[in-house]
XYZ file of C-alpha atoms in Angstrom:
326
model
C -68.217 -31.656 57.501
C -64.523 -31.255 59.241
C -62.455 -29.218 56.801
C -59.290 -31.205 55.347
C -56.101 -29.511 56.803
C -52.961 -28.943 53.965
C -49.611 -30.747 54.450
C -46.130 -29.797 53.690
C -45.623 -33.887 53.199
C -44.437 -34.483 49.369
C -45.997 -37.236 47.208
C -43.896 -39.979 47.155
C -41.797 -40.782 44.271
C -44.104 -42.532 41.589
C -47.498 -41.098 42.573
C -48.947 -39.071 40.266
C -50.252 -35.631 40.430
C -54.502 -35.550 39.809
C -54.903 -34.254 36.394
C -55.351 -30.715 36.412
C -53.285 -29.738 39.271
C -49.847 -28.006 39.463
C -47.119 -29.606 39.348
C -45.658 -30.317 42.949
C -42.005 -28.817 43.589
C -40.209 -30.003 46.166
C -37.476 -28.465 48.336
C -34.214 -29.951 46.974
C -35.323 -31.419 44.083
C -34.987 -28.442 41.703
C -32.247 -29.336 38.667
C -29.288 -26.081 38.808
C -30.264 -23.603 35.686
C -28.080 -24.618 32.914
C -24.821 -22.883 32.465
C -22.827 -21.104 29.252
C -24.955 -18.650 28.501
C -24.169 -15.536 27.399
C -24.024 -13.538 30.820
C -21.868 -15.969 32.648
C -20.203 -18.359 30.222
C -19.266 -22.452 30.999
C -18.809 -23.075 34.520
C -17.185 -26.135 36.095
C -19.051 -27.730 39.385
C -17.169 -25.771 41.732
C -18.456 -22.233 40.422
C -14.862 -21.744 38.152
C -14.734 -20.358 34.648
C -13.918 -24.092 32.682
C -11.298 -24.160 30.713
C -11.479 -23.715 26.787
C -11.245 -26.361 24.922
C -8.571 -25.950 21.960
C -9.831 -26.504 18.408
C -7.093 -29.497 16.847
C -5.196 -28.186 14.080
C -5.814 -29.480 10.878
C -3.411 -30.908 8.229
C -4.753 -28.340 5.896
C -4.086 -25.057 7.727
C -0.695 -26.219 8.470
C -0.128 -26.766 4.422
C -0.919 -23.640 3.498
C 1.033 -21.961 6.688
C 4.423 -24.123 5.396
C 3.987 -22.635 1.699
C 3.021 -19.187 2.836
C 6.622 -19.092 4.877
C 8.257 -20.678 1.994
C 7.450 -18.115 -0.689
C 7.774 -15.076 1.963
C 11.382 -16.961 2.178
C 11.699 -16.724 -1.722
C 11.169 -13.258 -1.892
C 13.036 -12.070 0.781
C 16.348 -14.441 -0.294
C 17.143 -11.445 -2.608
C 16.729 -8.751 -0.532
C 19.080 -10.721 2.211
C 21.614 -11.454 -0.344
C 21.594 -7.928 -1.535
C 22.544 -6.628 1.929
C 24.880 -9.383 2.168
C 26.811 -8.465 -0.938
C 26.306 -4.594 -0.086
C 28.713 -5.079 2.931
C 30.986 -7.508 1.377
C 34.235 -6.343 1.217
C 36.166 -5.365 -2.603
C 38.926 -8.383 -2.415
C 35.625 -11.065 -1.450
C 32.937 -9.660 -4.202
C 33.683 -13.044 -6.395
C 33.964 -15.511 -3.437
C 31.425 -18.265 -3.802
C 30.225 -17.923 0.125
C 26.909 -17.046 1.227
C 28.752 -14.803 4.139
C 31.990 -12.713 4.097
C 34.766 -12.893 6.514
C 33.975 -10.169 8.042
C 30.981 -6.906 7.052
C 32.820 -3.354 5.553
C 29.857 -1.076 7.153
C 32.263 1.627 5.163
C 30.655 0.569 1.803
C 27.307 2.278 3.037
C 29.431 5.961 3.665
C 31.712 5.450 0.786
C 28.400 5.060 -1.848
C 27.771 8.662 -0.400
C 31.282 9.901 -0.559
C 32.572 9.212 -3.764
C 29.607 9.461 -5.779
C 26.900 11.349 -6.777
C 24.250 9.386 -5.178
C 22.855 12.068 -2.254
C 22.147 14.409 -5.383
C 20.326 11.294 -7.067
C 18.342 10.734 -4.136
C 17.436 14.345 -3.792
C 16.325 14.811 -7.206
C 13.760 11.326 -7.171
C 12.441 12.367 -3.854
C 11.257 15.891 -5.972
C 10.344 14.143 -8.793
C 7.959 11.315 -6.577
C 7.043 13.788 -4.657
C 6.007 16.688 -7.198
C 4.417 13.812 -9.614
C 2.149 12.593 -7.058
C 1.137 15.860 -5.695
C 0.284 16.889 -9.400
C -1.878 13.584 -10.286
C -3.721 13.640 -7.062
C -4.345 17.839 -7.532
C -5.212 17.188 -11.200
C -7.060 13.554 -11.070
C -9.480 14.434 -7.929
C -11.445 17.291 -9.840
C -11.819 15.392 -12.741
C -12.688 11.941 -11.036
C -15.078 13.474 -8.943
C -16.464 15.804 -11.589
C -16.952 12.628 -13.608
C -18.104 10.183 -11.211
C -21.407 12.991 -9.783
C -22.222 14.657 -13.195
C -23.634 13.043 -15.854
C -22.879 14.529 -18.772
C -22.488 13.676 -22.868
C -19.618 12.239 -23.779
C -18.550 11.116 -20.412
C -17.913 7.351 -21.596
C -16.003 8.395 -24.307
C -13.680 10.731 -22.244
C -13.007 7.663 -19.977
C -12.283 5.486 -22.912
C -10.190 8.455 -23.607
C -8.201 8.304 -20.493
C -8.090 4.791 -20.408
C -6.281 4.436 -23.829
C -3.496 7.061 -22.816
C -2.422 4.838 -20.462
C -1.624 1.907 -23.554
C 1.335 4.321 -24.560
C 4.679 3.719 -23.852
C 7.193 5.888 -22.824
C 9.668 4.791 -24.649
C 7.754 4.770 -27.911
C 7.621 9.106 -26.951
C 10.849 8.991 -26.197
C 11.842 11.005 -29.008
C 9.156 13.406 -29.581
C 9.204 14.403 -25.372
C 12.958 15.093 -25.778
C 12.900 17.114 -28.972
C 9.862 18.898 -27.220
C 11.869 19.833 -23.957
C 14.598 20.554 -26.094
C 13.125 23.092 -27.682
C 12.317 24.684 -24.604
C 15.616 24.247 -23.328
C 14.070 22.207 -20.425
C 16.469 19.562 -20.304
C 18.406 18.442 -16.981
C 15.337 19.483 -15.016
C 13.459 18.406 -12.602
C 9.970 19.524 -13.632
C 10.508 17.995 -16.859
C 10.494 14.346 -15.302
C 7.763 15.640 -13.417
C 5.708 16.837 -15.986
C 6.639 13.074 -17.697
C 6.095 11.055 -14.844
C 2.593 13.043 -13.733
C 1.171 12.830 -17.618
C 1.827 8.917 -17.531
C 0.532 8.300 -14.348
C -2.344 10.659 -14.684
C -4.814 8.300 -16.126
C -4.493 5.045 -13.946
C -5.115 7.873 -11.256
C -8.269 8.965 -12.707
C -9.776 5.361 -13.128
C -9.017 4.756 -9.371
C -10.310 7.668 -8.147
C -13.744 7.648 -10.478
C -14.919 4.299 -9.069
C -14.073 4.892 -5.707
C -16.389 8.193 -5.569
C -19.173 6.654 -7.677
C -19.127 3.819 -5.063
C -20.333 6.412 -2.344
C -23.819 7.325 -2.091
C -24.364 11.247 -3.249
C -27.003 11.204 -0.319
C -24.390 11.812 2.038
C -23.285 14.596 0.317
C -26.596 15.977 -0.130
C -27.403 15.247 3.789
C -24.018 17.380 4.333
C -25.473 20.044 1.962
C -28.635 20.347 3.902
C -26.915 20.867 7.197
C -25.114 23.820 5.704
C -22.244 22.665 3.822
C -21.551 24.047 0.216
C -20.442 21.390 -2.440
C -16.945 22.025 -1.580
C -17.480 21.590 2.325
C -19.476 18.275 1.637
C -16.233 17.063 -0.733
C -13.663 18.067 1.641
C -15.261 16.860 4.676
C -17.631 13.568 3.689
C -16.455 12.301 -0.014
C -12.582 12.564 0.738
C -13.092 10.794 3.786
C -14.534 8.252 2.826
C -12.271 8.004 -0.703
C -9.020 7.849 1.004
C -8.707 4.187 0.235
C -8.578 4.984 -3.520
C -6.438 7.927 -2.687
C -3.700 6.153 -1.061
C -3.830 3.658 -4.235
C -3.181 6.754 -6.736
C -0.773 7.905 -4.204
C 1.161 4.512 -3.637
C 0.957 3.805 -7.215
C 2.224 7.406 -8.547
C 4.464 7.405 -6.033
C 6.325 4.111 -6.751
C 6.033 4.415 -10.537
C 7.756 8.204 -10.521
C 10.205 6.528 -8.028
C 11.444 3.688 -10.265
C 11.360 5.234 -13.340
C 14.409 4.722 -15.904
C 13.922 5.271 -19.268
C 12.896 8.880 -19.427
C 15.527 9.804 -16.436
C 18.471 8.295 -18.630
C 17.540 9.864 -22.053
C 16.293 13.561 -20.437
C 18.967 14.284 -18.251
C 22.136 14.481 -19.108
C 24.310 15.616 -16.222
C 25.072 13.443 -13.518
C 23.723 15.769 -10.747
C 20.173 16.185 -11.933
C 19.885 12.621 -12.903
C 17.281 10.248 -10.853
C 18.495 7.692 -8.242
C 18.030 4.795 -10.570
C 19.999 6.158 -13.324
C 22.477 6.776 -10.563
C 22.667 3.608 -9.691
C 23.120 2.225 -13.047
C 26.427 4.315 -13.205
C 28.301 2.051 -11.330
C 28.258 -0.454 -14.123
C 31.234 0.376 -15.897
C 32.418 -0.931 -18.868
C 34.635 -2.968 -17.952
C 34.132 -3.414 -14.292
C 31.279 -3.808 -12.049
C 31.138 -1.998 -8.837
C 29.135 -4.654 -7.380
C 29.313 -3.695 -3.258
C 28.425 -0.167 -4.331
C 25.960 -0.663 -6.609
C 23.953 -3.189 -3.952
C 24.781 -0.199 -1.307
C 23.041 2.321 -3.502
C 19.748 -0.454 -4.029
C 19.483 -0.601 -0.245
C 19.081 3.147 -0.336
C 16.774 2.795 -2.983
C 14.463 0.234 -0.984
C 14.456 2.274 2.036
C 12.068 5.174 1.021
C 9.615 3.071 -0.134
C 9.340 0.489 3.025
C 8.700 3.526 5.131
C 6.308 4.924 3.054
C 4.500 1.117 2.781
C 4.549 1.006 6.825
C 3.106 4.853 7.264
C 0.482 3.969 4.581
C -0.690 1.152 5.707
C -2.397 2.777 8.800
C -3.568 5.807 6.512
C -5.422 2.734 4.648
C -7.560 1.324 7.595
C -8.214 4.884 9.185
C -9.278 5.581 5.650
C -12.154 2.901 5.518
C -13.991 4.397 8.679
C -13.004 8.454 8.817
C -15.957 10.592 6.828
C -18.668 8.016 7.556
C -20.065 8.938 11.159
C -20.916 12.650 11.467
């Protein structure tokens, strides 16, 4: 029988294949591999990266964006008018404008001139400073202590803690200053340091408790097994990776021992070792009101503690990751 020779001719269009057979491709008729995948993205006809379409905005997102702007704008209406009224000159402090005629930049060297505010300032930077270093030295041993060992009584000595921190100072107002006086530790700067650590002591404790008993003790142990000794493994793994609740004992400490009054105004007596805010308070007179200086002396105030807020911040985020990849 003559043997059947193959064609290259294609079936035409509407014949169907015998069952059973592959399918026929033809030379031109094969659809383009669909496009937007993950290796090359959407692509127009022409080969060119199309263009993304923009998601509309909705009514609700720009709601929420107007109120968010107006109560930044609420908050921040103070601060401006405290500037404002800290360059105002003396003859325009009762003028009912929102700006003066002209800014007296001199009000910001005078505060330092012809008072005793650089002493203030030095004295609350010791006292925020020496508080917080105390509560973080003091509260870290005993957080972590209490957060890894389980022993008796350690719900009670957190109830302990906790109710410390119900106490006023002003209710032991009187018993602190007959105490430092006494000991003839009045006008000093480790007594409001001593007051200001002791108060702050237990919110520190709390903070610092949950954080470590949120971390796993197997890292610790893993670090133990490599060679570390408990110490190595705390200063290297669980510090690390508590530095969020650090910075909040730190911010907090920090802030409270900064804008304390009450104790600053009833243990010091001389003008030179009293805090900035009791400094501040001395330009209300009794009879007058210093008003330029006194604003001049908050703007000081604020300063400190923006800076601190902007270099903490970062601390914060580098905090969340540092300790957790050996």
């Amino acid at each position: 029988m003559p043997q059947h020779e193959t064609t290259a001719a294609a079936a035409p269009v509407g014949d169907q294949a015998p069952a059973g057979a592959a399918p026929t491709v033809t030379a031109g008729t094969a659809k383009p591999a669909a496009t937007g995948g993950k290796a090359g993205g959407t692509r127009s006809g022409d080969g060119r990266p199309a263009a993304k379409v923009r998601k509309p905005i909705r009514p609700r997102t720009v709601i929420i964006a107007a109120v968010a702007w107006l109560l930044a704008a609420l908050f921040l209406i103070p601060y401006l008018e405290m500037i404002v009224t800290a360059l105002r000159p003396a003859d325009e402090l009762r003028d009912a404008t929102y700006l003066p005629s002209h800014f007296e930049w001199s009000n910001l060297v005078k505060v330092w001139t012809d008072s005793t505010l650089g002493g203030n300032l030095r004295v609350t930077l010791l006292v925020a400073a020496g508080s917080t270093l105390l509560v973080l030295l003091v509260a870290l041993p005993a957080a972590y202590y209490t957060a890894r060992i389980k022993y008796r009584g350690r719900k009670l000595f957190l109830l302990l803690v906790l109710v410390t921190q119900m106490f006023q100072p002003t209710s032991l107002l009187v018993g602190l200053y007959r105490e430092f006086y006494q000991f003839g530790m009045l006008n000093s700067v480790w007594t409001l340091i001593i007051c200001n650590a002791a108060f702050n002591l237990a919110f520190a404790i709390w903070i610092l408790t949950a954080y470590i008993s949120s971390i796993p003790v197997e890292l610790e142990e893993a670090a133990q097994i490599d060679g570390l000794g408990r110490l190595g493994a705390l200063r290297r793994v669980t510090i690390p990776l508590a530095m969020p609740g650090i910075v909040t004992a730190l911010i907090f400490t920090f802030i409270s021992a900064w804008n304390e009054f009450v104790m600053g105004l009833r243990l010091t007596t001389v003008p030179e070792s009293q805090p900035l805010t009791v400094g501040i308070n001395n330009f209300i007179g009794n009879y007058t009101v210093q008003w330029n200086y006194l604003f001049a002396g908050s703007v000081v105030a604020i300063l400190p503690v923006i800076v601190l807020f902007a270099f903490i911040e970062r601390q914060v985020v580098s905090g969340l990751t540092a300790g957790s990849v050996k």
